[in-house]
Amino acid sequence: MRVAVDIGGTFTDAVVIDDDGNTRTAKALTTPKHLYDGVLSALDQLGVDWTRLDSITNGTTAGLNAFLERRGARVALLTTWGFRDVYELGRANRPDMYNVRYRPPTPLVPRRSIYEVDERMAPDGSVVLELAEEAIHELAPRLARDYDAVAVCFLHSYANPAHEHRVAELLRSADRSLSVVCSSDVAPEWREYERTSTTAIAAYVAPIVDSYLKELEEQTAERGMRGSLRVMQSNGGVMSAGSARRKPIQTLFSGPVGGTIACLSVANDLIEETAATRLICVDMGGTSFDMSLVVDGRADVELESELQRHPVLAPTVAIHTIGAGGGSIGHTAGGGLRVGPRSAGAVPGPACYGSGGTEPTITDANLHLGRLPGSTRLAGGMAIDKAAAEQSLTAVAESLGMDELGLAAGMVAVADSTMANAIREITVMRGIDPRDFILVAFGGAGPLHATSLADELDLDTVVVPVNPGVLSAYGMLQTDTRHDAVQSFYVRVADLTAEALEAALSDLEERARLMVKEDGFDDHAITLEPSADLRYSGQEYTVTLPLDTSNGMEALIEGVSDQFAEAHNVRYGHSNPGEAVEFVNLRMAAFGGMTRPRPQALPTGDVPSPTGTERTWFGDTWFETPVYQRFGLPGAAEIKGPAIVLEDACTTLVPPNWTARVSDHGHLVLNRS
């Protein structure tokens, strides 16, 4: 048996799956002070035999929350003599050019905590100035006394990490409790500011991630677990808990990424029925609304991203998040109605939870509109209070001169518009037509709003996967172990020899294989995907191309310039044939293959009778809406709207002009009538 757990802002989701493909799910309220309490509560609801668990895969928000709330570690930064101000200076570009009140991001490490070290590497990795080890011995006691973590980022350490690794060795020998993060381990790439920023973030969250994983390992071991603890990565793969401690930067977006990976599995299930190779994946939970794209059957992965304007050099599935979830609070501002980004979260939660919340949320609005049936049970059986939801709406409604119905409908409309505009930012604003995509909606609240988003974006098809309320956790069981290795490789294509390229790729392959082997995989279970960052000579930024080595290095070199020109044209709308092209970085993604149970086909049959009806508001009138239990729907069953499909962790809304059909594998495919 394998288990996956996804920690959200409001709920912690858990999924267990056995070798036959049978699954069970559970939800528990997230416990912000001690995240592992919510994890263990969800696992206890599953009723698993701890001694039979092969592994637990965890999508953790420990590091991300620490960063967002600015409660990370006290960090010192060691850098090469003369480069103390690199981190604070950053870049000169201004994302908001005409904003006179613009302020650059505040560094995580203040200048007083940045220390210069006598050492110097050349761009080719040769030693210009030997490391002054005595200075490190003298500095170590002060660092151990005043800081929780140390970020080490020396000039050109991507070409030769020897000095960084020696400093880490000296500091750890002086105090084993001190977390030391080297830039050559987390971001061995060119660009000093971006590399320093990535290392500083990694050091900032490292003690938090380490403490959380240690506590979770101890708690699960006490319950008799003998299997391994794994962590979902931002790049779409999983890694061991030990690897996560060494590379905490890869845990920042681990929760939302699981949903995108699950969508790849859903697309494979539906490829014949819907030709689903382009997906807009939306995860609406209690606190946030996460969006990602699947293009031509592959998740959209960025090699550089930003976290509150702090650059991060690490492969990351492109997840875009806004503050719009079931717990988003409706309020007035400037005489108008606003929804979010402030959320009621898990504590006190929406008013209808009965846990002390008094402000109206999207969940309260959906309940008042009859879109969320009053019989719904949340998080393992928690009843919801319709009277409390109505009471929370009253105060805000009166301040705007409207009734509770008008406020609830307005809150839902504002939230839908906000989410649709966010989807346009990752599609239309990048030259992508969203009408070429299928919307896959999941999360506890996603299927409630899916058809409204489709109407706003003029999409004809919506898919609500099996177990949508816990899909991110389910996706963690569908992904392979993954590790990425990168090596700077500056050379023009015209000057490159097959021998040099083969030697560089072989070295990178050995490093990537070793990382996957450390997570318990044999050579026969490891697959490799090489790629390279290329640019026109003199350009600042690069385009990443997969490298096809099947026909030999000479053939690869001969065709790479044309492939780059084509990719550059797709990315930027133009290319410069004949211009000199150069390599910047070589990359190697190594995968440890995980066994996946085959999806089970549902038996067909007649549509069962509704289990009840709900008075639901659509548009400008009330409808008597039949309510169906999803677990009772057979394969190929078709339901015409209006209808509500209810399940343990999620509610799907089918408006009057939509039809829902159950696929062979149990996914709900909604089409506009």
Short mmCIF file of N, CA, C and O in Angstrom, two decimals, residues 539-615:
data_model
loop_
_atom_site.label_atom_id
_atom_site.label_comp_id
_atom_site.label_asym_id
_atom_site.label_seq_id
_atom_site.Cartn_x
_atom_site.Cartn_y
_atom_site.Cartn_z
N GLN A 539 22.86 37.19 -26.70
CA GLN A 539 21.58 37.29 -26.01
C GLN A 539 21.76 37.11 -24.51
O GLN A 539 22.73 36.52 -24.05
N GLU A 540 20.77 37.57 -23.74
CA GLU A 540 20.81 37.41 -22.30
C GLU A 540 20.13 36.11 -21.86
O GLU A 540 20.64 35.38 -21.03
N TYR A 541 18.94 35.83 -22.43
CA TYR A 541 18.16 34.68 -21.99
C TYR A 541 18.17 33.56 -23.03
O TYR A 541 18.52 33.77 -24.18
N THR A 542 17.76 32.40 -22.58
CA THR A 542 17.96 31.19 -23.38
C THR A 542 16.64 30.51 -23.70
O THR A 542 15.59 30.82 -23.13
N VAL A 543 16.70 29.55 -24.62
CA VAL A 543 15.60 28.64 -24.92
C VAL A 543 16.11 27.23 -24.64
O VAL A 543 17.22 26.87 -25.04
N THR A 544 15.30 26.43 -23.96
CA THR A 544 15.71 25.07 -23.60
C THR A 544 15.18 24.08 -24.62
O THR A 544 13.99 24.08 -24.94
N LEU A 545 16.09 23.23 -25.16
CA LEU A 545 15.73 22.23 -26.16
C LEU A 545 16.03 20.83 -25.63
O LEU A 545 17.07 20.62 -25.01
N PRO A 546 15.16 19.87 -25.88
CA PRO A 546 15.53 18.47 -25.61
C PRO A 546 16.61 18.03 -26.58
O PRO A 546 16.63 18.47 -27.74
N LEU A 547 17.52 17.18 -26.14
CA LEU A 547 18.61 16.70 -26.99
C LEU A 547 18.37 15.25 -27.36
O LEU A 547 18.26 14.39 -26.49
N ASP A 548 18.29 15.00 -28.66
CA ASP A 548 18.10 13.63 -29.16
C ASP A 548 19.47 13.04 -29.48
O ASP A 548 20.10 13.40 -30.48
N THR A 549 19.94 12.15 -28.62
CA THR A 549 21.27 11.56 -28.79
C THR A 549 21.23 10.21 -29.49
O THR A 549 22.26 9.56 -29.63
N SER A 550 20.05 9.80 -29.97
CA SER A 550 19.91 8.45 -30.53
C SER A 550 20.69 8.26 -31.82
O SER A 550 21.09 7.14 -32.16
N ASN A 551 20.93 9.35 -32.56
CA ASN A 551 21.65 9.25 -33.84
C ASN A 551 23.11 9.68 -33.73
O ASN A 551 23.77 9.86 -34.75
N GLY A 552 23.59 9.85 -32.51
CA GLY A 552 24.99 10.22 -32.32
C GLY A 552 25.16 11.72 -32.13
O GLY A 552 24.29 12.53 -32.47
N MET A 553 26.31 12.09 -31.58
CA MET A 553 26.58 13.49 -31.25
C MET A 553 26.77 14.38 -32.47
O MET A 553 26.37 15.53 -32.49
N GLU A 554 27.37 13.82 -33.51
CA GLU A 554 27.60 14.65 -34.70
C GLU A 554 26.28 15.06 -35.35
O GLU A 554 26.11 16.21 -35.76
N ALA A 555 25.34 14.12 -35.44
CA ALA A 555 24.03 14.45 -36.00
C ALA A 555 23.30 15.46 -35.11
O ALA A 555 22.60 16.36 -35.60
N LEU A 556 23.47 15.32 -33.80
CA LEU A 556 22.82 16.26 -32.87
C LEU A 556 23.36 17.67 -33.10
O LEU A 556 22.58 18.63 -33.20
N ILE A 557 24.68 17.78 -33.16
CA ILE A 557 25.30 19.11 -33.35
C ILE A 557 24.89 19.71 -34.68
O ILE A 557 24.62 20.92 -34.79
N GLU A 558 24.82 18.88 -35.70
CA GLU A 558 24.49 19.38 -37.04
C GLU A 558 23.08 19.96 -37.10
O GLU A 558 22.83 20.94 -37.80
N GLY A 559 22.14 19.38 -36.35
CA GLY A 559 20.76 19.83 -36.46
C GLY A 559 20.30 20.77 -35.37
O GLY A 559 19.18 21.29 -35.44
N VAL A 560 21.14 21.04 -34.36
CA VAL A 560 20.66 21.78 -33.21
C VAL A 560 20.37 23.25 -33.52
O VAL A 560 19.45 23.85 -32.95
N SER A 561 21.11 23.86 -34.45
CA SER A 561 20.87 25.28 -34.77
C SER A 561 19.51 25.47 -35.42
O SER A 561 18.78 26.43 -35.10
N ASP A 562 19.12 24.57 -36.32
CA ASP A 562 17.80 24.67 -36.95
C ASP A 562 16.69 24.43 -35.93
O ASP A 562 15.65 25.10 -35.95
N GLN A 563 16.91 23.47 -35.02
CA GLN A 563 15.90 23.22 -33.98
C GLN A 563 15.76 24.43 -33.07
O GLN A 563 14.64 24.79 -32.66
N PHE A 564 16.89 25.07 -32.76
CA PHE A 564 16.83 26.25 -31.91
C PHE A 564 16.08 27.38 -32.60
O PHE A 564 15.27 28.07 -31.97
N ALA A 565 16.35 27.59 -33.89
CA ALA A 565 15.66 28.66 -34.62
C ALA A 565 14.15 28.43 -34.62
O ALA A 565 13.36 29.37 -34.44
N GLU A 566 13.74 27.19 -34.80
CA GLU A 566 12.31 26.88 -34.79
C GLU A 566 11.71 27.13 -33.41
O GLU A 566 10.62 27.71 -33.29
N ALA A 567 12.41 26.68 -32.36
CA ALA A 567 11.91 26.88 -31.00
C ALA A 567 11.89 28.36 -30.63
O ALA A 567 10.97 28.84 -29.95
N HIS A 568 12.89 29.11 -31.08
CA HIS A 568 12.95 30.55 -30.81
C HIS A 568 11.78 31.26 -31.49
O HIS A 568 11.17 32.18 -30.91
N ASN A 569 11.43 30.82 -32.68
CA ASN A 569 10.31 31.43 -33.40
C ASN A 569 8.99 31.16 -32.68
O ASN A 569 8.13 32.03 -32.60
N VAL A 570 8.84 29.94 -32.15
CA VAL A 570 7.62 29.60 -31.41
C VAL A 570 7.53 30.43 -30.14
O VAL A 570 6.45 30.94 -29.79
N ARG A 571 8.66 30.61 -29.46
CA ARG A 571 8.67 31.29 -28.16
C ARG A 571 8.54 32.80 -28.31
O ARG A 571 7.78 33.45 -27.57
N TYR A 572 9.26 33.38 -29.27
CA TYR A 572 9.33 34.84 -29.36
C TYR A 572 8.71 35.43 -30.63
O TYR A 572 8.63 36.64 -30.77
N GLY A 573 8.30 34.56 -31.55
CA GLY A 573 7.66 35.06 -32.77
C GLY A 573 8.63 35.46 -33.86
O GLY A 573 8.22 35.99 -34.89
N HIS A 574 9.92 35.19 -33.68
CA HIS A 574 10.90 35.50 -34.72
C HIS A 574 12.15 34.66 -34.49
O HIS A 574 12.36 34.11 -33.40
N SER A 575 12.99 34.56 -35.50
CA SER A 575 14.28 33.87 -35.37
C SER A 575 15.26 34.51 -36.34
O SER A 575 14.87 35.28 -37.23
N ASN A 576 16.54 34.20 -36.18
CA ASN A 576 17.60 34.79 -37.01
C ASN A 576 18.43 33.68 -37.65
O ASN A 576 19.54 33.37 -37.19
N PRO A 577 17.91 33.05 -38.69
CA PRO A 577 18.69 31.98 -39.35
C PRO A 577 20.06 32.48 -39.79
O PRO A 577 20.20 33.59 -40.31
N GLY A 578 21.06 31.68 -39.55
CA GLY A 578 22.43 32.06 -39.91
C GLY A 578 23.19 32.72 -38.79
O GLY A 578 24.43 32.81 -38.84
N GLU A 579 22.48 33.21 -37.75
CA GLU A 579 23.15 33.84 -36.61
C GLU A 579 23.84 32.77 -35.77
O GLU A 579 23.37 31.63 -35.67
N ALA A 580 24.97 33.13 -35.18
CA ALA A 580 25.71 32.18 -34.36
C ALA A 580 24.90 31.77 -33.14
O ALA A 580 24.32 32.61 -32.44
N VAL A 581 24.85 30.47 -32.87
CA VAL A 581 24.12 29.92 -31.72
C VAL A 581 25.13 29.32 -30.76
O VAL A 581 26.11 28.70 -31.17
N GLU A 582 24.89 29.50 -29.45
CA GLU A 582 25.81 28.96 -28.46
C GLU A 582 25.07 28.23 -27.35
O GLU A 582 23.94 28.57 -27.01
N PHE A 583 25.74 27.21 -26.81
CA PHE A 583 25.25 26.51 -25.63
C PHE A 583 25.57 27.35 -24.39
O PHE A 583 26.60 28.02 -24.33
N VAL A 584 24.70 27.29 -23.40
CA VAL A 584 24.94 27.95 -22.11
C VAL A 584 24.97 26.92 -20.98
O VAL A 584 25.88 26.92 -20.17
N ASN A 585 23.94 26.06 -20.92
CA ASN A 585 23.88 25.02 -19.89
C ASN A 585 23.49 23.69 -20.52
O ASN A 585 22.73 23.65 -21.50
N LEU A 586 23.99 22.61 -19.95
CA LEU A 586 23.49 21.27 -20.24
C LEU A 586 22.68 20.80 -19.04
O LEU A 586 23.05 21.07 -17.89
N ARG A 587 21.59 20.10 -19.31
CA ARG A 587 20.71 19.61 -18.24
C ARG A 587 20.45 18.13 -18.42
O ARG A 587 20.43 17.62 -19.54
N MET A 588 20.21 17.46 -17.30
CA MET A 588 19.87 16.04 -17.34
C MET A 588 18.79 15.78 -16.28
O MET A 588 19.01 15.99 -15.09
N ALA A 589 17.61 15.35 -16.74
CA ALA A 589 16.55 14.93 -15.83
C ALA A 589 16.60 13.41 -15.74
O ALA A 589 16.54 12.72 -16.75
N ALA A 590 16.71 12.89 -14.52
CA ALA A 590 16.79 11.45 -14.30
C ALA A 590 15.54 11.00 -13.54
O ALA A 590 15.16 11.62 -12.54
N PHE A 591 14.91 9.94 -14.03
CA PHE A 591 13.66 9.46 -13.46
C PHE A 591 13.83 8.04 -12.94
O PHE A 591 14.41 7.19 -13.62
N GLY A 592 13.31 7.80 -11.75
CA GLY A 592 13.21 6.45 -11.21
C GLY A 592 11.78 5.99 -11.34
O GLY A 592 10.87 6.53 -10.71
N GLY A 593 11.54 5.01 -12.22
CA GLY A 593 10.18 4.60 -12.56
C GLY A 593 9.45 3.96 -11.39
O GLY A 593 9.96 3.05 -10.74
N MET A 594 8.24 4.43 -11.10
CA MET A 594 7.38 3.86 -10.07
C MET A 594 6.29 3.02 -10.73
O MET A 594 5.79 3.37 -11.80
N THR A 595 5.92 1.92 -10.12
CA THR A 595 4.84 1.10 -10.66
C THR A 595 3.51 1.78 -10.39
O THR A 595 3.28 2.33 -9.31
N ARG A 596 2.64 1.75 -11.39
CA ARG A 596 1.33 2.37 -11.26
C ARG A 596 0.25 1.34 -11.55
O ARG A 596 0.31 0.65 -12.56
N PRO A 597 -0.75 1.23 -10.69
CA PRO A 597 -1.84 0.31 -10.98
C PRO A 597 -2.64 0.78 -12.18
O PRO A 597 -2.79 1.99 -12.41
N ARG A 598 -3.14 -0.15 -12.95
CA ARG A 598 -3.94 0.21 -14.11
C ARG A 598 -5.31 0.71 -13.68
O ARG A 598 -5.92 0.16 -12.76
N PRO A 599 -5.82 1.76 -14.33
CA PRO A 599 -7.15 2.24 -13.96
C PRO A 599 -8.21 1.20 -14.27
O PRO A 599 -8.14 0.48 -15.27
N GLN A 600 -9.18 1.10 -13.39
CA GLN A 600 -10.22 0.11 -13.54
C GLN A 600 -11.42 0.71 -14.27
O GLN A 600 -11.86 1.81 -13.95
N ALA A 601 -11.94 -0.02 -15.24
CA ALA A 601 -13.10 0.46 -16.00
C ALA A 601 -14.37 0.25 -15.18
O ALA A 601 -14.54 -0.77 -14.50
N LEU A 602 -15.26 1.23 -15.25
CA LEU A 602 -16.52 1.12 -14.53
C LEU A 602 -17.51 0.25 -15.30
O LEU A 602 -17.57 0.31 -16.53
N PRO A 603 -18.31 -0.54 -14.60
CA PRO A 603 -19.39 -1.26 -15.29
C PRO A 603 -20.46 -0.27 -15.75
O PRO A 603 -20.67 0.77 -15.13
N THR A 604 -21.11 -0.58 -16.85
CA THR A 604 -22.16 0.29 -17.37
C THR A 604 -23.50 -0.09 -16.75
O THR A 604 -23.65 -1.14 -16.11
N GLY A 605 -24.49 0.77 -16.93
CA GLY A 605 -25.81 0.51 -16.39
C GLY A 605 -26.68 1.73 -16.50
O GLY A 605 -26.30 2.74 -17.12
N ASP A 606 -27.88 1.66 -15.93
CA ASP A 606 -28.82 2.77 -15.98
C ASP A 606 -28.46 3.82 -14.93
O ASP A 606 -27.89 3.51 -13.87
N VAL A 607 -28.84 5.06 -15.23
CA VAL A 607 -28.62 6.14 -14.27
C VAL A 607 -29.55 5.94 -13.08
O VAL A 607 -30.76 5.78 -13.25
N PRO A 608 -29.01 5.90 -11.86
CA PRO A 608 -29.87 5.70 -10.69
C PRO A 608 -30.74 6.92 -10.43
O PRO A 608 -30.48 8.02 -10.93
N SER A 609 -31.74 6.75 -9.65
CA SER A 609 -32.62 7.86 -9.29
C SER A 609 -31.88 8.84 -8.39
O SER A 609 -30.98 8.45 -7.63
N PRO A 610 -32.25 10.12 -8.46
CA PRO A 610 -31.62 11.10 -7.56
C PRO A 610 -31.87 10.73 -6.10
O PRO A 610 -32.90 10.15 -5.75
N THR A 611 -30.91 11.06 -5.26
CA THR A 611 -31.06 10.81 -3.83
C THR A 611 -31.81 11.93 -3.13
O THR A 611 -32.12 11.82 -1.94
N GLY A 612 -32.10 13.01 -3.85
CA GLY A 612 -32.84 14.13 -3.29
C GLY A 612 -32.87 15.27 -4.28
O GLY A 612 -32.41 15.15 -5.42
N THR A 613 -33.45 16.38 -3.87
CA THR A 613 -33.47 17.59 -4.70
C THR A 613 -33.02 18.77 -3.86
O THR A 613 -33.11 18.75 -2.63
N GLU A 614 -32.52 19.78 -4.54
CA GLU A 614 -32.05 20.99 -3.88
C GLU A 614 -32.55 22.20 -4.67
O GLU A 614 -32.52 22.21 -5.90
N ARG A 615 -33.03 23.20 -3.96
CA ARG A 615 -33.48 24.43 -4.60
C ARG A 615 -32.24 25.29 -4.88
O ARG A 615 -31.58 25.77 -3.95
#
